[in-house]
Amino acid sequence: MQDTFSPSVRPEFSFGARIARGLLTSLSADMKSAEEDAYNYTPNVSLSLPLGMGNPCLPTQYHTLQSSPVISVSSCHQTGYGLQNDNHSVSGYYLPQGLRPNGAPALESPRIEITAYSQYPENEVEEGSGEDHIIKRGVNSIVTLTLPNADGYRDPSCLSPASSVSSRSCNSDASSYESGFYNYDNSPQNSPWQSPCVSPRGTSSLLSCPHAVGPATGSPHHSPSTSPQIGAVAEEGWPAQPRGSRPNSPKYSFNGSSYHQTSCSPNQSLTPSPHGSPRVSVTDENWLANTNQYTNSAIVAAINALTTDGVVDMGEGIPIKTRKTMLDPTPSMSLKVEPGGDELGPDGELCHEDYPSRLGLKKENYGGGFLDVPQHPYSWHKPKPYLSPSLPALDWQLPSCSGPYNLQIEVQPKSHHRAHYETEGSRGAVKALSGGHPVVQLYGYMESEPLTLQLFIGTADDRLLRPHAFYQVHRITGKTVSTASHEVMQSNTKILEIPLLPENNMRAIIDCAGILKLRNSDIELRKGETDIGRKNTRVRLVFRVHINQPNGRTVSLQVASNPIECSQRSAQELPLVEKQSVTSYPTTGGKMMLLTGLNFLPESKVVFVEKAQDGHHLWETEAKVDKDSVKSVSGTLVVEIPPYRNQRISSSVQVNFYVCNGKRKRSQYQRFTYLPPNVPIIKTEPNDEYDSLGPVGLSMHSKPFYGQPRLTPIMPVTEPDSCLVGGYPPCPPLHAAMPPSSPSSSPTLHDLSPVAYSKCLPNSPTHTAPPGTVVHPIQETACCPSLAHPSSPDHSSSLGMLHSQGSPNHLNSPGSQGYHHSIYANSSSSSSPVSHPSTPVGPVESPFVQAYSPSQAAGSSAPAGGSPPTLLPEDVSPPSMAITVKQEPQELDQMYLDDGELRCSCTY
DNA sequence: TCTCTGGAAATAGAC
DNA sequence: TCGTCTATTTCCAGA
């Protein structure tokens, strides 16, 4: 495996790396192995390539990465690393200059040379090659892909169907875990843990799937759905399809899924679609970046082609449509450089579907937006490079703060936003409770260079944060939209890129992001998709920013919003708990807890539940609800914390509770931790708003859901370091650091630190922190979960932790965890491993992994109880107890399983 | 004319 | 296997 990833490869081509990964994955079957491999060699591996090379590898990084003379591949994870590398490479493509390694114009340069990993099965390669015209040079040799046309790309993904197996459907891309999406990119990231599924193949899928990705997005074409522009575009083409799709049985009819259709190919191949040309043109002119992107996509496609997996998966997993797509393209191979194709890019690939579309179609908006932006030395374009695979996979858990930087959601989105289907018109941008729009700000960034804020739709269940398979961000444009943005596809996940400008204090008003719902049937058909769409209607807005450091490394920060319920029905009927004033309390109970949210009724019930790892209910009791607190339909509910069944616990016990309005109408599980009687209550900071409540009050913890636990950005005092990211000093407490953000902005949201998440849950209780300690287990993670440094000793572990999301490791290893941050080397040199977050890391094996295992991964929703301990700054924390009561992993699974159940079961 | 919304019918799937 | 209930997806219409 290692070999595969051999450094050399990376440097040269991120794609290659990806591919390799994909191959690896597929080959290895085990993601882990791949990852591991990656790791292993990682360190050593790094290859340095002269930037000068036109190599795609060169990252374009925004900022300077390029400058880095050499690109080293960090050992890390492929994904991660690879990504980086990839990115670079990508970036290279993106380079405005459009320089390609070959020197060919970006657009033109269809050819991609990839260092093949020995690992590749020839077969796979061949397949790919067939499509793309890839020339193999042999193992380890470089593969030159000629991209006939952009088309290839997409197809590739599509192509894959044949491919075998890969598991994951491309489509699933969204979740790297699941799908193999990431594989390429992420694979590492995805690493096993995440996706249990991990099937190796996933990787390919990713690539292949571009379309898959989002269906919406995806489609390469951009899917209409996806991008707005696209939309524009898409709309054109797509619209029709989608509907039709339905008819098609999702399951097997390929036609059906809009997604697929879209995504893949349809347009492309089939339809000459307007897109194609336009895009291209546009691209060239308008966006160099685009071009590059295209290139990338092309590359990706090529890669995909190479990678069997992706293809395969696609084919298999993907609905026929998809295949068609792929097929189509293939035949024609006319590559248009359509963005769409790009999009697909497996991870690394960024699909720029949009771009094309944008360019062509919507340029206006798109371009306009960007263009409009004051020209800084850095134009938007540049930032794009970030997208490149190099960057951490989307399912990596990253910290919200690192060193001086702190990414915060100043204004949280409303808890409900009805997502629109491809068959519908846009339902507008996500709004804030206040009536405005969410606001995100990066603190601590003093440079004059603008950055790119990435936004994608993530899951909101207890599991680690990752791209949501059933939802895609949708770019909104129009008179009412003041924020420029453009879409990019990465690993089947549509990403909205928004400029963060120094002149605006690195603050962005997110009024350009809507949410697109993909048909469950389309997504579930994907081959590696394990998540179930039914009742999996909660999402979070996930924001990321990548900050290049002088040393060539990149600091990646991530913050997730509070959960957003996207279904029409839910918005009307299901109770939603947005905040809880208390997250932990002694077993004696008796304290009043204020819940805030939606759809609370006088007759609403609050049920506390403790589940065994196996999912069995160990304890369930109905809490006393102050009905007076709820008049008619209210947004607040006051309940008395019931005493725990066992008053003599020695360590904190994590349970869950939910609000139920009747049969099948219950909220998701909210976490609550019972503390040993003698444990001092930590938190309690009365905070906010609710303080006033007094006994009840307590500060509200936001995000009851999943979120809470995870994220707390805040670092408890205890560990300032946690925030540190590679070397950075610990982040100041969020609050502190940050300006006061709006309440809404609750810090909590932040990261889903994987750690926290993941395992946090389990651990959470345990977490290290002593019971009374302030620190939340999560916190630690939370803060800086993200990336492990390569270098960090633990590297692996750390990685694991970080990335892994919850890998136990981090849990265990305090130090590492937190601290590893998200920094990863962009490039070069890294000698270190710069870590990619992704790193596969050992953790993989960690229990967690299993926990997450596929099933979990799959389900996005597992709300279940298990959410990780919440992070709520305040409450959550207490957990510290060492022990943990539940082992979440398992629970997670169950929960996950329950997910559906849970809700369903809800009660009654 | 187009976008955004809210509502609800039609359809699919779970129980 | 069938009926009922839910959830999802598609349509429609108004602002």
PDB file of C-alpha atoms in Angstrom, chain A residues 165-183 194-199 201-202 205-206 209 211-215 259-260 312-314 316-319 459 461 463 466-472 491-493 518-534 536 853-861 896:
ATOM      1  CA  VAL A 165     -16.842  -2.850  -6.806  1.00  0.00           C
ATOM      2  CA  SER A 166     -15.968  -0.225  -5.291  1.00  0.00           C
ATOM      3  CA  SER A 167     -18.010   0.097  -2.946  1.00  0.00           C
ATOM      4  CA  ARG A 168     -19.287   3.015  -2.288  1.00  0.00           C
ATOM      5  CA  SER A 169     -21.195   4.549  -4.561  1.00  0.00           C
ATOM      6  CA  CYS A 170     -19.938   7.449  -5.854  1.00  0.00           C
ATOM      7  CA  ASN A 171     -22.904   8.982  -5.015  1.00  0.00           C
ATOM      8  CA  SER A 172     -22.585   8.572  -1.601  1.00  0.00           C
ATOM      9  CA  ASP A 173     -19.842  10.655  -1.948  1.00  0.00           C
ATOM     10  CA  ALA A 174     -21.182  12.794   0.352  1.00  0.00           C
ATOM     11  CA  SER A 175     -20.090  10.893   3.068  1.00  0.00           C
ATOM     12  CA  SER A 176     -16.786   9.902   2.543  1.00  0.00           C
ATOM     13  CA  TYR A 177     -17.249   7.316   4.919  1.00  0.00           C
ATOM     14  CA  GLU A 178     -19.762   5.684   3.259  1.00  0.00           C
ATOM     15  CA  SER A 179     -18.933   6.098  -0.026  1.00  0.00           C
ATOM     16  CA  GLY A 180     -15.703   5.812  -0.971  1.00  0.00           C
ATOM     17  CA  PHE A 181     -15.711   9.023  -2.082  1.00  0.00           C
ATOM     18  CA  TYR A 182     -13.126  10.389  -0.564  1.00  0.00           C
ATOM     19  CA  ASN A 183     -11.221   7.707  -1.336  1.00  0.00           C
ATOM     20  CA  GLN A 194     -15.280   6.901   9.303  1.00  0.00           C
ATOM     21  CA  SER A 195     -16.636   4.896   6.985  1.00  0.00           C
ATOM     22  CA  PRO A 196     -16.809   1.686   8.134  1.00  0.00           C
ATOM     23  CA  CYS A 197     -17.605   0.931   4.855  1.00  0.00           C
ATOM     24  CA  VAL A 198     -14.749   2.373   3.809  1.00  0.00           C
ATOM     25  CA  SER A 199     -14.560   0.166   1.342  1.00  0.00           C
ATOM     26  CA  ARG A 201     -13.281   1.354  -3.501  1.00  0.00           C
ATOM     27  CA  GLY A 202     -14.961   4.084  -2.348  1.00  0.00           C
ATOM     28  CA  SER A 205     -16.517   6.038  -6.518  1.00  0.00           C
ATOM     29  CA  LEU A 206     -15.937   9.348  -5.490  1.00  0.00           C
ATOM     30  CA  CYS A 209     -19.467   9.889  -8.733  1.00  0.00           C
ATOM     31  CA  HIS A 211     -22.426  13.479 -10.197  1.00  0.00           C
ATOM     32  CA  ALA A 212     -23.358  11.323  -7.681  1.00  0.00           C
ATOM     33  CA  VAL A 213     -22.434  13.620  -5.413  1.00  0.00           C
ATOM     34  CA  GLY A 214     -24.821  15.482  -5.369  1.00  0.00           C
ATOM     35  CA  PRO A 215     -27.097  14.475  -7.253  1.00  0.00           C
ATOM     36  CA  TYR A 259     -29.106  12.662  -9.572  1.00  0.00           C
ATOM     37  CA  HIS A 260     -27.562  10.288 -11.501  1.00  0.00           C
ATOM     38  CA  VAL A 312     -17.117   0.183 -10.590  1.00  0.00           C
ATOM     39  CA  ASP A 313     -18.917   1.393  -7.803  1.00  0.00           C
ATOM     40  CA  MET A 314     -20.599   3.747  -9.721  1.00  0.00           C
ATOM     41  CA  GLU A 316     -22.908  -0.952  -9.454  1.00  0.00           C
ATOM     42  CA  GLY A 317     -24.058   1.218  -6.861  1.00  0.00           C
ATOM     43  CA  ILE A 318     -25.212   3.845  -8.957  1.00  0.00           C
ATOM     44  CA  PRO A 319     -28.400   3.754 -10.542  1.00  0.00           C
ATOM     45  CA  THR A 459     -25.014  15.560   8.681  1.00  0.00           C
ATOM     46  CA  ASP A 461     -26.711  13.047  13.608  1.00  0.00           C
ATOM     47  CA  ARG A 463     -22.043  10.403  14.231  1.00  0.00           C
ATOM     48  CA  ARG A 466     -19.630  14.518   7.282  1.00  0.00           C
ATOM     49  CA  PRO A 467     -21.222  15.573   4.061  1.00  0.00           C
ATOM     50  CA  HIS A 468     -24.882  14.726   3.981  1.00  0.00           C
ATOM     51  CA  ALA A 469     -25.686  12.235   1.336  1.00  0.00           C
ATOM     52  CA  PHE A 470     -29.200  13.443   0.808  1.00  0.00           C
ATOM     53  CA  TYR A 471     -28.712  17.139   0.778  1.00  0.00           C
ATOM     54  CA  GLN A 472     -26.537  19.479  -1.121  1.00  0.00           C
ATOM     55  CA  SER A 491     -16.160  14.211  -3.579  1.00  0.00           C
ATOM     56  CA  ASN A 492     -19.613  14.351  -4.738  1.00  0.00           C
ATOM     57  CA  THR A 493     -20.362  17.027  -2.332  1.00  0.00           C
ATOM     58  CA  LEU A 518     -31.957  14.661  -3.288  1.00  0.00           C
ATOM     59  CA  ARG A 519     -34.395  11.901  -3.670  1.00  0.00           C
ATOM     60  CA  ASN A 520     -33.769   9.188  -1.219  1.00  0.00           C
ATOM     61  CA  SER A 521     -34.181   6.587  -3.809  1.00  0.00           C
ATOM     62  CA  ASP A 522     -31.500   8.078  -5.917  1.00  0.00           C
ATOM     63  CA  ILE A 523     -29.001   8.201  -3.201  1.00  0.00           C
ATOM     64  CA  GLU A 524     -29.758   4.973  -1.593  1.00  0.00           C
ATOM     65  CA  LEU A 525     -29.191   3.205  -4.768  1.00  0.00           C
ATOM     66  CA  ARG A 526     -25.693   4.222  -4.825  1.00  0.00           C
ATOM     67  CA  LYS A 527     -23.516   1.497  -4.363  1.00  0.00           C
ATOM     68  CA  GLY A 528     -21.780   2.184  -1.250  1.00  0.00           C
ATOM     69  CA  GLU A 529     -24.371   4.289   0.267  1.00  0.00           C
ATOM     70  CA  THR A 530     -25.310   3.016   3.609  1.00  0.00           C
ATOM     71  CA  ASP A 531     -27.265   5.879   4.900  1.00  0.00           C
ATOM     72  CA  ILE A 532     -30.949   5.867   4.761  1.00  0.00           C
ATOM     73  CA  GLY A 533     -32.694   8.937   3.610  1.00  0.00           C
ATOM     74  CA  ARG A 534     -35.952   8.317   5.266  1.00  0.00           C
ATOM     75  CA  ASN A 536     -32.777  11.604   7.806  1.00  0.00           C
ATOM     76  CA  SER A 853     -18.805   1.136  11.048  1.00  0.00           C
ATOM     77  CA  PRO A 854     -20.605   1.131   8.101  1.00  0.00           C
ATOM     78  CA  SER A 855     -23.773   0.984   9.469  1.00  0.00           C
ATOM     79  CA  GLN A 856     -23.265   3.940  11.311  1.00  0.00           C
ATOM     80  CA  ALA A 857     -21.601   5.618   8.749  1.00  0.00           C
ATOM     81  CA  ALA A 858     -24.265   4.874   6.645  1.00  0.00           C
ATOM     82  CA  GLY A 859     -26.909   6.218   8.513  1.00  0.00           C
ATOM     83  CA  SER A 860     -26.529   9.600   8.682  1.00  0.00           C
ATOM     84  CA  SER A 861     -28.888  10.075  11.016  1.00  0.00           C
ATOM     85  CA  TYR A 896     -27.772   4.621  14.153  1.00  0.00           C
TER      86      TYR A 896
END
